[in-house]
Coordinates of C-alpha atoms (C1' of nucleotides) in Angstrom, one line a residue:
Chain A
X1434 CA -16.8 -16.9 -17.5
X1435 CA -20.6 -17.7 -17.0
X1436 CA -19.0 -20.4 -14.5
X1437 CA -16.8 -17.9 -13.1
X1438 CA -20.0 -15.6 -12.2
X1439 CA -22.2 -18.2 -11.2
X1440 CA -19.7 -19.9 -8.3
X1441 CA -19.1 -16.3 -7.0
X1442 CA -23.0 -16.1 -6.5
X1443 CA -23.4 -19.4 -4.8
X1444 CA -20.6 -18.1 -3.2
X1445 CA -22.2 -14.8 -2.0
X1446 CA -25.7 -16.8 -1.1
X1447 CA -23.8 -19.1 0.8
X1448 CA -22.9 -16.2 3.5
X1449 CA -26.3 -14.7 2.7
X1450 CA -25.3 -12.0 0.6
X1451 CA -27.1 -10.8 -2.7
X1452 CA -26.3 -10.9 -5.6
X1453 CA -27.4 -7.3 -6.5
X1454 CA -27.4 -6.2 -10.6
X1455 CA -24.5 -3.8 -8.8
X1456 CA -22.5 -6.8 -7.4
X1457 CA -22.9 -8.5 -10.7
X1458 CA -21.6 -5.5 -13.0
X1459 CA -18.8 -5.3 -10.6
X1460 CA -17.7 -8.8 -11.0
X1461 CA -18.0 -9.1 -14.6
X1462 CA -15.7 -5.9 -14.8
X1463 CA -13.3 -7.8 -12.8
X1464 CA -13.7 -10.9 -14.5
X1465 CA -13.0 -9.2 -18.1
X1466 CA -10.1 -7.7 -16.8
X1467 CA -8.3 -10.2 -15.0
X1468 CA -5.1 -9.0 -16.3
X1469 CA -4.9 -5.8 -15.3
X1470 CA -4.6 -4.6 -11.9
X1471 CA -7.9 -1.7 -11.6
X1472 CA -8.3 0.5 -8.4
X1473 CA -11.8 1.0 -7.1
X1474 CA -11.9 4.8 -9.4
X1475 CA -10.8 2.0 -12.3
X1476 CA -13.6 -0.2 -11.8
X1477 CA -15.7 2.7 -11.0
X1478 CA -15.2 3.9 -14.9
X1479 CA -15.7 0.7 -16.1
X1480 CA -19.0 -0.5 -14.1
X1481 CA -20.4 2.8 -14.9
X1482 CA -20.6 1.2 -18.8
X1483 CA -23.3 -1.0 -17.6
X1484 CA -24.9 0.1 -14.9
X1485 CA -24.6 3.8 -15.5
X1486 CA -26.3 5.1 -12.1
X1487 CA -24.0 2.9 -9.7
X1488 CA -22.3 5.1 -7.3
X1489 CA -18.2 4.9 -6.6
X1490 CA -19.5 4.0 -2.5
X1491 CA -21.2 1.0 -3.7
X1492 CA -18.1 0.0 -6.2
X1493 CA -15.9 0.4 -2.6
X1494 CA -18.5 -1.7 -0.5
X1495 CA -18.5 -4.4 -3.6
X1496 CA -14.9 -4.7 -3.5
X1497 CA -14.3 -4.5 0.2
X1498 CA -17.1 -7.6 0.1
X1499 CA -15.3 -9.2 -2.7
X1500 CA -11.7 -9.5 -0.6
X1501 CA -13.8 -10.4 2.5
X1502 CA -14.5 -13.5 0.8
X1503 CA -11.5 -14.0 -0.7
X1504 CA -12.5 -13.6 -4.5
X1505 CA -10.2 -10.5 -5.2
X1506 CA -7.1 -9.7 -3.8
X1507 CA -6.3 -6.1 -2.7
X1508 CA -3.0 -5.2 -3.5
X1509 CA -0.4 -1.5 -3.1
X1510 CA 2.1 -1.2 -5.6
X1511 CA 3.4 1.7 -3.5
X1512 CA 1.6 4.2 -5.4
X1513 CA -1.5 5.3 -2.7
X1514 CA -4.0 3.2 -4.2
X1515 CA -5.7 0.1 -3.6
X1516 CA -5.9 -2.4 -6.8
X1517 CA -8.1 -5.3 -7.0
X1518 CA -6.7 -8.7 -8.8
X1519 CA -8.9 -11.6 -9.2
X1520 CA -7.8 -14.7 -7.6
X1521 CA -7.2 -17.1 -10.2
X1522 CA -9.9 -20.4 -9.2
X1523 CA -8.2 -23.0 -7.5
X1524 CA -5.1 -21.7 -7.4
X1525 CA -3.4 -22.9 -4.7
X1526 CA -1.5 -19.3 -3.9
X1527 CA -1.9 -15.7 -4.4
X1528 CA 0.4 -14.5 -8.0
X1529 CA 3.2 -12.9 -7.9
X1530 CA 3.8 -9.2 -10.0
X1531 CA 6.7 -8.0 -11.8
X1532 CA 6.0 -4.2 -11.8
X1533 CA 8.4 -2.1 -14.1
X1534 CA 10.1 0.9 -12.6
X1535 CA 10.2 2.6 -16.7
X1536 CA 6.9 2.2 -17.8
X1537 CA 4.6 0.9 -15.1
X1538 CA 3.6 -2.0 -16.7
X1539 CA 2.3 -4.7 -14.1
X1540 CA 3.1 -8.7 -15.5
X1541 CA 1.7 -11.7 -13.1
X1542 CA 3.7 -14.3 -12.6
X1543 CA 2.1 -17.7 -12.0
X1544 CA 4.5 -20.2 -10.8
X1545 CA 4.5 -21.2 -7.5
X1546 CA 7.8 -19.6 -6.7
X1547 CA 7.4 -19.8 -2.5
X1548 CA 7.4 -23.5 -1.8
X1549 CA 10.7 -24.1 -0.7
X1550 CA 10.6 -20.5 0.9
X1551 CA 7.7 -20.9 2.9
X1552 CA 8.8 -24.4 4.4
X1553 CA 12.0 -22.9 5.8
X1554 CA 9.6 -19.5 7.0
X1555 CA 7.4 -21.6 8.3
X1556 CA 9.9 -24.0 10.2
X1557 CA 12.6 -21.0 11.3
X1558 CA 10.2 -18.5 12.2
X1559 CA 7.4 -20.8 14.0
X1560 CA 4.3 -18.6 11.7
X1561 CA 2.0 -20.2 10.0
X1562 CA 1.6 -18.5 6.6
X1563 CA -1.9 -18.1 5.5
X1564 CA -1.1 -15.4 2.6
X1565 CA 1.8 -14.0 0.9
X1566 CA 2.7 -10.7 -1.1
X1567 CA 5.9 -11.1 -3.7
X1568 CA 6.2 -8.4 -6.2
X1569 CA 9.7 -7.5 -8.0
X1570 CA 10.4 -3.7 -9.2
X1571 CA 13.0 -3.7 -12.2
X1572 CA 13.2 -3.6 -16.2
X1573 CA 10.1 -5.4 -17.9
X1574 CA 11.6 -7.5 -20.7
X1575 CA 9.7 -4.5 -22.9
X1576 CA 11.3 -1.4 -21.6
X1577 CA 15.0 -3.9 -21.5
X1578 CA 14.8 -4.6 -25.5
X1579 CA 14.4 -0.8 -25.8
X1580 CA 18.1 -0.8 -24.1
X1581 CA 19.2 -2.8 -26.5
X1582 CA 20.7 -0.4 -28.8
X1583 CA 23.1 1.2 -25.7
X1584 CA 25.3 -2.3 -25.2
X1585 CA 24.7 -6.0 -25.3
X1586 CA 25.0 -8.6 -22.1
X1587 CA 25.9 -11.3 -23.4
X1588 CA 24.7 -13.4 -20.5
X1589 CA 21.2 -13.8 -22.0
X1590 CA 20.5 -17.4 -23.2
X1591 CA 17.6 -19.1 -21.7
X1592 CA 18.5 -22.7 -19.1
X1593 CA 15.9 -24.4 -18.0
X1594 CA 15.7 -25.0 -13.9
Chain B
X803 CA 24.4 4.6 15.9
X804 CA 27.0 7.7 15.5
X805 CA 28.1 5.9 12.5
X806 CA 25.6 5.6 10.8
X807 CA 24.2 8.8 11.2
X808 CA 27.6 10.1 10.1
X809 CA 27.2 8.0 7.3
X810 CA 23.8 9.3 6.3
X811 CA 25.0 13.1 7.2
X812 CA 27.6 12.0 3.9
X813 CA 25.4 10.4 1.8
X814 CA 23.0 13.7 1.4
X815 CA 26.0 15.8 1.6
X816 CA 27.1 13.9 -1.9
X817 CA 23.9 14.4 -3.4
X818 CA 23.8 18.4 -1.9
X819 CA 21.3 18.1 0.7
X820 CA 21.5 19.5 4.2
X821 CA 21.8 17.8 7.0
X822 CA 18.9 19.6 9.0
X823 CA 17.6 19.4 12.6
X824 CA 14.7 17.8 11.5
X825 CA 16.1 15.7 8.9
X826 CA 18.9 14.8 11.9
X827 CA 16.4 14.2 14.3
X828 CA 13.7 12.1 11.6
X829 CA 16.6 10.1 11.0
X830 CA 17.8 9.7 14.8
X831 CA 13.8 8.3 15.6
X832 CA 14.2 6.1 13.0
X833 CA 17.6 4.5 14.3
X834 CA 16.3 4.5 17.4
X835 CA 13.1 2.4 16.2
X836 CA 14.8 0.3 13.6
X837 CA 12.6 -2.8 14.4
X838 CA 9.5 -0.5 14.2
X839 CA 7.4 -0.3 11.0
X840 CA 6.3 3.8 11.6
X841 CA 3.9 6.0 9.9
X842 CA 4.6 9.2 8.8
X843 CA 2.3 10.2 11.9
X844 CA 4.5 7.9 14.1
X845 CA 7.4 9.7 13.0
X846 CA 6.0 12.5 13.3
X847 CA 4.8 12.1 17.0
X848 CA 8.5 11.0 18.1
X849 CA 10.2 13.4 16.2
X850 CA 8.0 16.3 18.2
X851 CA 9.4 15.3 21.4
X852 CA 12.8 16.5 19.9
X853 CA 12.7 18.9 18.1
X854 CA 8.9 20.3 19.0
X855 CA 8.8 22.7 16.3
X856 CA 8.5 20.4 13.4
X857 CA 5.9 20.2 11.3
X858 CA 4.3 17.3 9.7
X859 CA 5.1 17.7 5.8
X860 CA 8.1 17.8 6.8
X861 CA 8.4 14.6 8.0
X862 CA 6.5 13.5 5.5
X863 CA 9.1 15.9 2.8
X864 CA 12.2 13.9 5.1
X865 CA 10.9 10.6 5.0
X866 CA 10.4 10.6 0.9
X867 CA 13.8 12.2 0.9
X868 CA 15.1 9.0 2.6
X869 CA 13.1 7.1 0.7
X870 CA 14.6 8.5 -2.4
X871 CA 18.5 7.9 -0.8
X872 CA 17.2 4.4 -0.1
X873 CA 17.9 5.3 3.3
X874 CA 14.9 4.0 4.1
X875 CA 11.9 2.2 2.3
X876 CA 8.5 2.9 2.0
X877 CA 6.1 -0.5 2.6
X878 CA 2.5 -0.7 2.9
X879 CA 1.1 -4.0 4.5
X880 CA -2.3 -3.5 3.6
X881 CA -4.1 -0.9 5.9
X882 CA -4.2 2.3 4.0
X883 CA -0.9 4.2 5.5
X884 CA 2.5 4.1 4.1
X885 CA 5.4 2.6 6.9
X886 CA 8.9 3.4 6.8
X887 CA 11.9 1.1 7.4
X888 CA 15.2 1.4 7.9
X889 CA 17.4 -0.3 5.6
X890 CA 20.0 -2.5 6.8
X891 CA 23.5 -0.8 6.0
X892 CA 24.7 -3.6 3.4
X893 CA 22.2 -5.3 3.1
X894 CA 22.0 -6.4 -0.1
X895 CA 18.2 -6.8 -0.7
X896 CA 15.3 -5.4 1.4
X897 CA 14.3 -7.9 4.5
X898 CA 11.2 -9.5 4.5
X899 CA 8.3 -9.5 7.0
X900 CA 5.9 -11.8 8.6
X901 CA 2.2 -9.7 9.7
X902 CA 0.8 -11.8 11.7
X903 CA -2.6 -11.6 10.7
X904 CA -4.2 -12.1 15.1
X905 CA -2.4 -9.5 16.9
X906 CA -0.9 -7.6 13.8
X907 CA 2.9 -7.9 15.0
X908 CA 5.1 -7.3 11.9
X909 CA 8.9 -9.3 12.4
X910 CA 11.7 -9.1 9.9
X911 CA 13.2 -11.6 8.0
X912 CA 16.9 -10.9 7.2
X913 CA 18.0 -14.2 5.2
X914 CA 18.4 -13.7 1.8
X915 CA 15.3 -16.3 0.8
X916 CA 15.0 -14.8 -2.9
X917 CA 18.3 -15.8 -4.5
X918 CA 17.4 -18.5 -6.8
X919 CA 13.7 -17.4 -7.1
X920 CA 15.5 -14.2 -8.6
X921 CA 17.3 -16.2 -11.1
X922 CA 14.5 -17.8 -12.3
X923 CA 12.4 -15.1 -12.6
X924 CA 15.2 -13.2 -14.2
X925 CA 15.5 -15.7 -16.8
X926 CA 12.0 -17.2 -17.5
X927 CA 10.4 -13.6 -17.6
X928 CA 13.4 -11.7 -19.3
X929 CA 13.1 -8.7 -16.0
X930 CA 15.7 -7.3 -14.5
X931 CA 15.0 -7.4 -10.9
X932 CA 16.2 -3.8 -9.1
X933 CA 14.2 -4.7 -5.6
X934 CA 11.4 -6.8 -4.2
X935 CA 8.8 -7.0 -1.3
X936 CA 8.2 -10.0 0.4
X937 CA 5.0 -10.1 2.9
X938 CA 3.8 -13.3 4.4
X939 CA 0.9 -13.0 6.4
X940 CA -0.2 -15.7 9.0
X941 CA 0.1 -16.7 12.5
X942 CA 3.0 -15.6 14.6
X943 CA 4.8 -17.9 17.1
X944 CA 3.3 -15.4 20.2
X945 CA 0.0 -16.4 18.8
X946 CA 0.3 -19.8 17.6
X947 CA 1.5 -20.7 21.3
X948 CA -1.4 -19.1 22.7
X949 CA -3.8 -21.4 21.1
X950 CA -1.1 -24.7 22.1
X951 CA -3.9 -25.3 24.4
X952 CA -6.4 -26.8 21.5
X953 CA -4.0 -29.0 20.0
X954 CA -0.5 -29.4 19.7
X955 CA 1.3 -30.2 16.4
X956 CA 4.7 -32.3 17.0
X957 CA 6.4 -31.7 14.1
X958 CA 7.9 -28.5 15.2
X959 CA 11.4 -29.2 16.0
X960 CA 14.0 -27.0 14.2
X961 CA 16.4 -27.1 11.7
X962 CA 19.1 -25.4 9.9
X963 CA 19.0 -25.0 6.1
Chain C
dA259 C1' -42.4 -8.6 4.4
dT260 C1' -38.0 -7.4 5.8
dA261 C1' -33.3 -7.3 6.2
dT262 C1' -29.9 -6.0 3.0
dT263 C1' -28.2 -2.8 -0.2
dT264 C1' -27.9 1.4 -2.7
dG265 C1' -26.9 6.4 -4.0
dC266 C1' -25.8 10.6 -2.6
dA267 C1' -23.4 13.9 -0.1
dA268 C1' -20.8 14.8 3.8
dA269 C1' -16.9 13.2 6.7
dT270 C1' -12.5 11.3 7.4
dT271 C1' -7.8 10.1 6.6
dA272 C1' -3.4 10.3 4.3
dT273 C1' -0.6 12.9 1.8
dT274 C1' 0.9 17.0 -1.0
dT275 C1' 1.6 21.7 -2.2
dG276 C1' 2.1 27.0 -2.3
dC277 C1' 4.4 30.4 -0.3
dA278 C1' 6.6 33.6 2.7
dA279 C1' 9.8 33.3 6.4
dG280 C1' 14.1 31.1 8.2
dA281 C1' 18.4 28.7 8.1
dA282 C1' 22.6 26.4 6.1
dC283 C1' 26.8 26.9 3.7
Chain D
dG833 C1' 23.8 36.3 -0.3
dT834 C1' 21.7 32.8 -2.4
dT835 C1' 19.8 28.5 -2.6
dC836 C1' 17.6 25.0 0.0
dT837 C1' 14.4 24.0 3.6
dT838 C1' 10.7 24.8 6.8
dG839 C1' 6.1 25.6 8.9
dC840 C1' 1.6 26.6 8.3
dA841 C1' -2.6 26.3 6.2
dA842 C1' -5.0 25.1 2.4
dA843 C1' -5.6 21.7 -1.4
dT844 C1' -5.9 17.1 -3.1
dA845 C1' -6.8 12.2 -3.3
dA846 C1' -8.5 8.0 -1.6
dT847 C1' -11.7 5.9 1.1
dT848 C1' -15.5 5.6 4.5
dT849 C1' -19.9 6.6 6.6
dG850 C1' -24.9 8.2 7.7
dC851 C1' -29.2 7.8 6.2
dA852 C1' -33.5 7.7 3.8
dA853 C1' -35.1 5.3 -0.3
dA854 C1' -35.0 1.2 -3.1
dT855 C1' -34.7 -3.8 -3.9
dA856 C1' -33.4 -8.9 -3.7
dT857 C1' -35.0 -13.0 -1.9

DNA sequence: ATATTTGCAAATTATTTGCAAGAAC
DNA sequence: GTTCTTGCAAATAATTTGCAAATAT
């Protein structure tokens, strides 16, 4: 985690930004939630904790700053609001989301799903992918087992790829 | 184009909604722009030079109507406005898109790329998948060739799947 | 020292809502 | 005729901006 922080200031210095007490309680937020999937109100709340006279302009700048330089990702699960993920370090590709229609919840998905996808994009449609967005809406494994009482698929056992 | 209108006419018949002027001519601008990626303001805008009268939450009240059908769907690449797009008739998942991250074209991607990565995911995260988005963001061939002048990469010959 | 950054309040943008009048069936 | 739908204007929600004061390097 200290890592975490210190990279992202060399990596602000580096492009001659400053790492303000601000920046810094905006990051660690960001870097304690990495689960979760906070809008800029979100982090707001949370910053607020530490650095009590922070206003929600600067939290908005921070973040706007943060996906300018690639550190967080900026991502619209269709509701209106913008959510801020931290990109995992060193990963090669932006995660993937499972978000459940039922109860809302929001699950990242690691694996590297596009590989083959993007070769045949990249070759078919002549575009040079730089980014990608992949997020599923359906039944979380959660809200599914709560189903279970109404009837059984029996088409449930687990094969490996 | 008659069809399909027909079609939708039917489909908020079944579910006891009228078939309006301006929910006719909302529907009829998005038809006519099915390779378009409108706004609600777009829509709006086009829709006016039918049917003058209209006013904007209704378009706005139409479009989440549709979206609600899933007539159309509701997408967001980013910028802070909701787009709406047509769904193929019999389609059987939502098209992708390429944004193309210099001039900001958006293209559609009808193959069905998701198929096994929807199995997998099915299985290895227990979710029931009901729909997905797909952005890649990147170059686009218009812009890509426009740079050919700097260097050119051979391997670009294509191929089918 | 000085250019950057902040906080506040006001402005902007996108979208939603209340409600009385209008239209479809 | 009654229920659904509309248009307008006002309300809400999310985000951005102007600017003088504060601060990181």
């Amino acid at each position: 985690m200290e890592n975490r922080l210190e990279r992202i200031k060399k990596h602000l210095h580096s492009q001659s930004y400053k790492l303000t007490p601000q920046r810094e309680a905006t990051v660690m937020v960001l870097l304690e939630h990495e689960e979760d999937h906070l809008s800029a109100e979100d982090v707001y709340l949370l910053v607020k904790d530490k650095a009590p006279e922070i206003g929600l302009a600067t939290v908005y700048r921070t973040l706007e700053l943060l996906a300018e330089l690639k550190i967080v990702d900026k991502i619209n699960f269709g509701d209106g609001v913008s959510r801020f993920d931290l990109r995992k370090e060193g990963a090669a590709h932006f995660h993937h989301h499972l978000v459940c229609i039922e109860c809302g919840a929001v699950d990242e998905i690691e694996d590297d799903l596009l590989g083959d996808v993007e070769k045949i994009v990249e070759r078919d449609y002549d575009f040079k992918i730089m980014d990608h967005r992949l997020t599923f809406h359906g039944i979380c494994y959660r809200c599914k087992s709560k189903h279970e009482t109404d009837q059984k698929d029996p088409t449930e056992a687990q094969n490996q790829v």
